N, C-alpha and C. Protein backbone atom coordinates (compact mmCIF):
# COMPACT_ATOMS: atom_id res chain seq x y z
N MET A 1 66.05 -1.95 -17.96
CA MET A 1 64.96 -0.69 -18.80
C MET A 1 64.67 -1.23 -19.83
N ASN A 2 63.48 -2.62 -19.62
CA ASN A 2 62.74 -2.97 -20.73
C ASN A 2 61.31 -2.04 -21.35
N PHE A 3 61.83 -1.02 -20.70
CA PHE A 3 60.45 0.05 -21.41
C PHE A 3 61.12 1.29 -22.00
N LEU A 4 62.01 0.96 -22.71
CA LEU A 4 62.73 2.19 -23.60
C LEU A 4 63.16 1.11 -24.93
N THR A 5 63.25 2.19 -25.98
CA THR A 5 62.86 1.43 -27.39
C THR A 5 64.51 1.38 -27.22
N PRO A 6 64.82 0.54 -28.54
CA PRO A 6 66.52 0.53 -28.96
C PRO A 6 66.70 2.34 -29.07
N GLU A 7 66.12 2.78 -29.94
CA GLU A 7 66.66 4.37 -29.76
C GLU A 7 66.77 5.03 -28.68
N SER A 8 65.63 5.09 -28.15
CA SER A 8 66.04 5.64 -26.91
C SER A 8 67.43 5.25 -26.09
N LEU A 9 67.38 3.69 -26.00
CA LEU A 9 68.86 3.48 -25.32
C LEU A 9 69.96 4.23 -26.11
N ARG A 10 69.89 4.66 -26.92
CA ARG A 10 71.17 4.61 -28.04
C ARG A 10 70.99 6.66 -27.14
N VAL A 11 69.84 6.80 -27.10
CA VAL A 11 69.87 8.39 -27.18
C VAL A 11 70.63 8.66 -25.25
N LEU A 12 70.00 7.69 -24.76
CA LEU A 12 70.66 7.50 -22.84
C LEU A 12 72.17 7.31 -23.04
N SER A 13 72.44 6.79 -23.98
CA SER A 13 73.54 5.86 -24.22
C SER A 13 74.72 7.13 -24.29
N GLN A 14 74.05 7.76 -25.52
CA GLN A 14 74.62 9.07 -25.75
C GLN A 14 74.69 10.16 -24.93
N ALA A 15 73.77 10.31 -24.34
CA ALA A 15 74.05 11.40 -23.03
C ALA A 15 74.17 11.35 -22.23
N HIS A 16 74.90 10.09 -21.83
CA HIS A 16 76.23 9.86 -21.11
C HIS A 16 77.26 10.00 -21.47
N GLU A 17 77.48 9.65 -22.44
CA GLU A 17 79.17 9.77 -23.23
C GLU A 17 79.27 11.62 -23.54
N PHE A 18 77.91 12.44 -23.80
CA PHE A 18 78.07 13.53 -23.71
C PHE A 18 78.55 13.86 -22.73
N ALA A 19 77.58 13.81 -21.81
CA ALA A 19 78.04 14.26 -20.00
C ALA A 19 79.45 14.01 -19.57
N ARG A 20 80.09 12.58 -20.09
CA ARG A 20 81.38 12.38 -19.98
C ARG A 20 82.42 13.40 -20.32
N GLU A 21 82.13 13.72 -21.90
CA GLU A 21 83.01 14.66 -22.60
C GLU A 21 82.88 15.97 -22.03
N LEU A 22 81.94 16.20 -21.43
CA LEU A 22 82.00 17.60 -20.97
C LEU A 22 82.78 17.35 -19.40
N GLY A 23 83.21 16.68 -18.62
CA GLY A 23 83.55 16.37 -17.35
C GLY A 23 82.52 16.52 -16.28
N HIS A 24 80.73 16.26 -16.91
CA HIS A 24 80.35 16.38 -15.43
C HIS A 24 79.93 14.83 -14.85
N ARG A 25 79.50 15.41 -13.93
CA ARG A 25 79.36 13.89 -13.17
C ARG A 25 77.85 13.33 -13.12
N VAL A 26 77.41 14.31 -13.53
CA VAL A 26 75.04 13.86 -13.67
C VAL A 26 74.94 13.77 -14.91
N VAL A 27 74.29 13.54 -15.18
CA VAL A 27 73.28 13.31 -17.07
C VAL A 27 71.86 14.07 -16.67
N GLY A 28 71.83 15.07 -17.15
CA GLY A 28 70.63 15.69 -17.26
C GLY A 28 69.74 16.08 -18.58
N THR A 29 69.36 16.81 -18.41
CA THR A 29 68.25 16.70 -19.57
C THR A 29 68.64 17.47 -20.68
N GLU A 30 69.77 18.26 -20.37
CA GLU A 30 70.57 19.28 -21.40
C GLU A 30 71.30 18.12 -22.24
N HIS A 31 71.63 16.81 -21.70
CA HIS A 31 72.53 16.00 -22.24
C HIS A 31 71.76 15.36 -23.02
N VAL A 32 70.24 15.07 -22.81
CA VAL A 32 69.61 13.79 -23.65
C VAL A 32 69.38 14.71 -24.73
N LEU A 33 68.86 16.22 -24.23
CA LEU A 33 68.95 17.08 -25.85
C LEU A 33 69.82 17.25 -26.91
N ALA A 34 71.07 17.43 -26.29
CA ALA A 34 71.90 17.19 -27.14
C ALA A 34 72.28 16.00 -27.75
N ALA A 35 71.80 15.30 -27.05
CA ALA A 35 71.88 13.10 -27.33
C ALA A 35 71.22 13.58 -28.69
N ILE A 36 69.82 13.82 -28.56
CA ILE A 36 68.50 13.76 -29.51
C ILE A 36 69.55 14.35 -30.96
N LEU A 37 69.75 15.80 -30.99
CA LEU A 37 70.31 16.36 -32.17
C LEU A 37 71.63 15.36 -32.49
N ARG A 38 72.57 14.99 -32.25
CA ARG A 38 73.69 14.18 -32.32
C ARG A 38 72.97 12.65 -32.68
N GLU A 39 72.19 12.39 -32.45
CA GLU A 39 71.75 11.33 -32.96
C GLU A 39 71.48 10.89 -34.78
N GLY A 40 70.26 12.69 -34.62
CA GLY A 40 70.80 12.85 -36.08
C GLY A 40 69.23 12.62 -36.94
N THR A 41 68.53 11.05 -36.76
CA THR A 41 67.44 10.83 -37.94
C THR A 41 66.07 10.92 -37.12
N SER A 42 66.08 10.78 -35.84
CA SER A 42 64.58 10.74 -35.13
C SER A 42 64.21 11.82 -35.61
N PRO A 43 62.51 11.32 -35.62
CA PRO A 43 61.62 12.83 -35.55
C PRO A 43 61.90 13.68 -34.44
N ALA A 44 61.86 13.28 -33.43
CA ALA A 44 62.62 14.39 -31.98
C ALA A 44 63.81 15.33 -32.73
N THR A 45 64.71 14.68 -33.38
CA THR A 45 65.62 15.15 -33.80
C THR A 45 65.05 16.60 -34.88
N GLN A 46 64.17 16.20 -35.75
CA GLN A 46 63.64 17.00 -36.39
C GLN A 46 62.97 17.95 -36.07
N VAL A 47 62.79 17.94 -35.09
CA VAL A 47 61.85 18.91 -34.01
C VAL A 47 62.54 19.89 -33.30
N LEU A 48 63.80 19.89 -33.01
CA LEU A 48 64.46 20.63 -32.50
C LEU A 48 65.06 21.31 -33.65
N THR A 49 65.79 20.24 -34.85
CA THR A 49 66.43 21.23 -35.71
C THR A 49 65.72 22.51 -36.46
N GLY A 50 63.92 21.99 -36.74
CA GLY A 50 62.99 22.49 -37.26
C GLY A 50 63.15 23.95 -36.65
N ARG A 51 63.18 23.92 -35.27
CA ARG A 51 63.38 24.89 -34.34
C ARG A 51 64.46 26.04 -34.66
N GLY A 52 65.68 25.62 -35.06
CA GLY A 52 66.46 25.78 -35.54
C GLY A 52 67.88 25.48 -34.50
N LEU A 53 67.46 24.59 -33.53
CA LEU A 53 68.56 24.27 -32.63
C LEU A 53 69.42 23.52 -33.38
N THR A 54 70.67 23.76 -33.22
CA THR A 54 72.27 22.89 -33.28
C THR A 54 72.78 22.25 -32.82
N LEU A 55 73.77 21.30 -32.39
CA LEU A 55 74.16 21.01 -31.74
C LEU A 55 75.50 21.37 -31.49
N GLU A 56 75.58 22.08 -32.56
CA GLU A 56 76.81 22.86 -31.95
C GLU A 56 76.75 24.32 -30.83
N ALA A 57 75.18 24.71 -31.12
CA ALA A 57 74.38 26.18 -30.16
C ALA A 57 74.29 25.18 -29.02
N ALA A 58 73.95 24.21 -28.99
CA ALA A 58 73.39 23.41 -27.72
C ALA A 58 74.32 22.87 -26.90
N THR A 59 75.35 22.55 -27.69
CA THR A 59 76.94 22.39 -26.49
C THR A 59 77.49 23.28 -26.07
N GLN A 60 77.26 24.64 -27.04
CA GLN A 60 77.54 25.99 -26.64
C GLN A 60 77.33 26.25 -25.05
N ALA A 61 75.68 26.51 -25.63
CA ALA A 61 74.58 26.54 -24.29
C ALA A 61 75.24 25.79 -23.14
N ILE A 62 74.97 24.74 -23.25
CA ILE A 62 75.51 23.88 -22.19
C ILE A 62 76.97 24.36 -21.55
N VAL A 63 78.03 24.21 -21.96
CA VAL A 63 79.14 24.82 -21.16
C VAL A 63 78.86 25.91 -21.16
N THR A 64 78.38 27.25 -21.21
CA THR A 64 77.97 28.44 -20.94
C THR A 64 77.37 28.43 -19.35
N ILE A 65 76.41 27.24 -19.31
CA ILE A 65 75.44 27.39 -18.06
C ILE A 65 76.34 26.21 -17.59
N THR A 66 76.90 25.58 -17.61
CA THR A 66 77.24 24.18 -16.48
C THR A 66 78.68 24.29 -16.32
N GLY A 67 79.46 24.36 -17.63
CA GLY A 67 81.19 24.66 -17.58
C GLY A 67 81.27 23.55 -18.13
N ARG A 68 82.52 23.05 -18.65
CA ARG A 68 83.54 22.12 -19.15
C ARG A 68 84.44 21.83 -17.94
N ALA A 69 84.62 20.68 -17.91
CA ALA A 69 86.17 20.06 -17.18
C ALA A 69 86.98 19.28 -18.08
N SER A 70 87.70 18.51 -17.29
CA SER A 70 88.62 17.32 -18.10
C SER A 70 87.29 15.87 -18.56
N PRO A 71 87.47 15.35 -19.49
CA PRO A 71 86.16 14.21 -19.38
C PRO A 71 86.70 13.41 -18.38
N TYR A 72 85.46 12.93 -17.93
CA TYR A 72 85.40 11.94 -16.44
C TYR A 72 85.24 10.60 -17.06
N SER A 73 85.45 9.87 -16.19
CA SER A 73 85.34 8.46 -16.57
C SER A 73 84.86 7.63 -15.63
N GLY A 74 84.05 8.31 -14.47
CA GLY A 74 83.83 7.59 -13.27
C GLY A 74 81.90 7.27 -13.45
N MET A 75 81.39 7.13 -12.68
CA MET A 75 79.74 6.52 -12.30
C MET A 75 79.19 7.95 -12.80
N LEU A 76 78.11 7.81 -13.38
CA LEU A 76 77.20 8.84 -13.85
C LEU A 76 75.97 8.72 -13.03
N ASN A 77 75.39 9.66 -12.57
CA ASN A 77 73.79 9.32 -11.93
C ASN A 77 73.05 10.45 -12.89
N LEU A 78 72.07 10.27 -13.25
CA LEU A 78 70.99 11.08 -13.16
C LEU A 78 69.95 12.06 -12.38
N THR A 79 70.16 13.33 -13.28
CA THR A 79 69.66 14.39 -12.27
C THR A 79 68.31 13.94 -12.08
N PRO A 80 67.78 14.20 -10.48
CA PRO A 80 66.10 14.12 -9.80
C PRO A 80 65.15 14.63 -11.24
N ARG A 81 65.55 15.43 -11.78
CA ARG A 81 64.84 15.91 -13.42
C ARG A 81 64.39 14.94 -14.03
N LEU A 82 65.84 14.20 -14.39
CA LEU A 82 65.50 13.72 -15.49
C LEU A 82 64.89 12.07 -15.34
N GLU A 83 65.26 11.43 -13.80
CA GLU A 83 64.79 10.63 -13.36
C GLU A 83 63.19 10.70 -13.30
N THR A 84 62.73 12.01 -13.04
CA THR A 84 61.28 12.24 -12.69
C THR A 84 60.67 12.30 -14.73
N ILE A 85 61.33 12.55 -15.12
CA ILE A 85 60.76 12.64 -16.65
C ILE A 85 61.31 11.11 -17.25
N ILE A 86 61.73 10.28 -16.74
CA ILE A 86 61.94 8.74 -17.08
C ILE A 86 60.79 8.44 -16.41
N GLN A 87 60.55 8.43 -15.20
CA GLN A 87 59.31 7.86 -14.41
C GLN A 87 58.34 8.09 -15.25
N ALA A 88 57.92 9.56 -15.51
CA ALA A 88 56.91 9.90 -16.02
C ALA A 88 56.60 9.43 -17.52
N ALA A 89 57.35 9.49 -18.03
CA ALA A 89 57.12 8.92 -19.53
C ALA A 89 56.93 7.12 -19.40
N GLN A 90 57.64 6.49 -18.32
CA GLN A 90 57.11 5.53 -18.04
C GLN A 90 55.98 5.10 -17.55
N ALA A 91 55.35 6.07 -17.45
CA ALA A 91 54.07 5.93 -16.57
C ALA A 91 52.81 6.28 -17.59
N HIS A 92 53.39 6.83 -18.86
CA HIS A 92 52.57 7.11 -19.71
C HIS A 92 51.86 5.34 -20.12
N GLY A 93 52.85 4.28 -20.40
CA GLY A 93 52.29 3.10 -20.40
C GLY A 93 52.99 2.46 -21.74
N ASP A 94 53.77 3.61 -22.63
CA ASP A 94 54.17 2.95 -23.90
C ASP A 94 55.66 2.60 -23.84
N LEU A 95 55.99 2.55 -24.65
CA LEU A 95 57.51 2.38 -24.42
C LEU A 95 58.08 3.68 -24.74
N ILE A 96 59.01 4.00 -23.97
CA ILE A 96 59.84 5.23 -24.11
C ILE A 96 60.50 5.19 -25.41
N THR A 97 59.93 6.28 -25.97
CA THR A 97 60.62 6.88 -27.62
C THR A 97 61.64 7.88 -27.52
N PRO A 98 62.71 8.71 -28.25
CA PRO A 98 63.09 9.66 -27.89
C PRO A 98 62.32 10.39 -28.07
N GLU A 99 60.65 10.76 -28.76
CA GLU A 99 59.54 11.53 -29.11
C GLU A 99 59.26 11.89 -27.76
N LEU A 100 58.70 10.86 -26.94
CA LEU A 100 58.12 10.71 -25.85
C LEU A 100 59.10 11.87 -24.63
N LEU A 101 60.85 11.24 -24.41
CA LEU A 101 61.43 11.62 -23.54
C LEU A 101 61.36 13.06 -24.48
N LEU A 102 61.44 14.04 -25.38
CA LEU A 102 61.29 15.11 -25.67
C LEU A 102 60.46 16.11 -25.22
N ALA A 103 59.21 15.63 -25.49
CA ALA A 103 57.74 16.22 -25.45
C ALA A 103 57.77 15.98 -23.43
N LYS A 104 58.28 15.10 -22.79
CA LYS A 104 58.11 15.34 -21.47
C LYS A 104 59.22 16.24 -20.89
N ILE A 105 60.39 16.15 -21.37
CA ILE A 105 61.48 17.58 -21.32
C ILE A 105 60.76 18.89 -21.68
N ILE A 106 60.10 18.63 -22.44
CA ILE A 106 59.70 20.31 -22.91
C ILE A 106 58.24 20.80 -21.93
N GLU A 107 57.30 19.60 -21.28
CA GLU A 107 56.37 19.84 -20.50
C GLU A 107 56.60 20.49 -19.49
């Protein structure tokens, strides 16, 4: 994944970790949004927090919609939507930043 910036790699890694903590077996856009909020310093984080979104609120919404299970330690796949978003961001031609991931999720 040499088309990802170090920041995006951290966000995707944190998204995987967040999904595992919730016991989810796939990583989706909701986990990426939570990971952006968890990261805390990027312009993408500032966009989300500027709209009033917090990690706590995002976590609660994710748990309400998708549930929570025991932490999962197996292999995680990306949801088809997240795969499509990463491919679309890659087709953009630039390195994928957290901001580009956020923009593609919002699209």
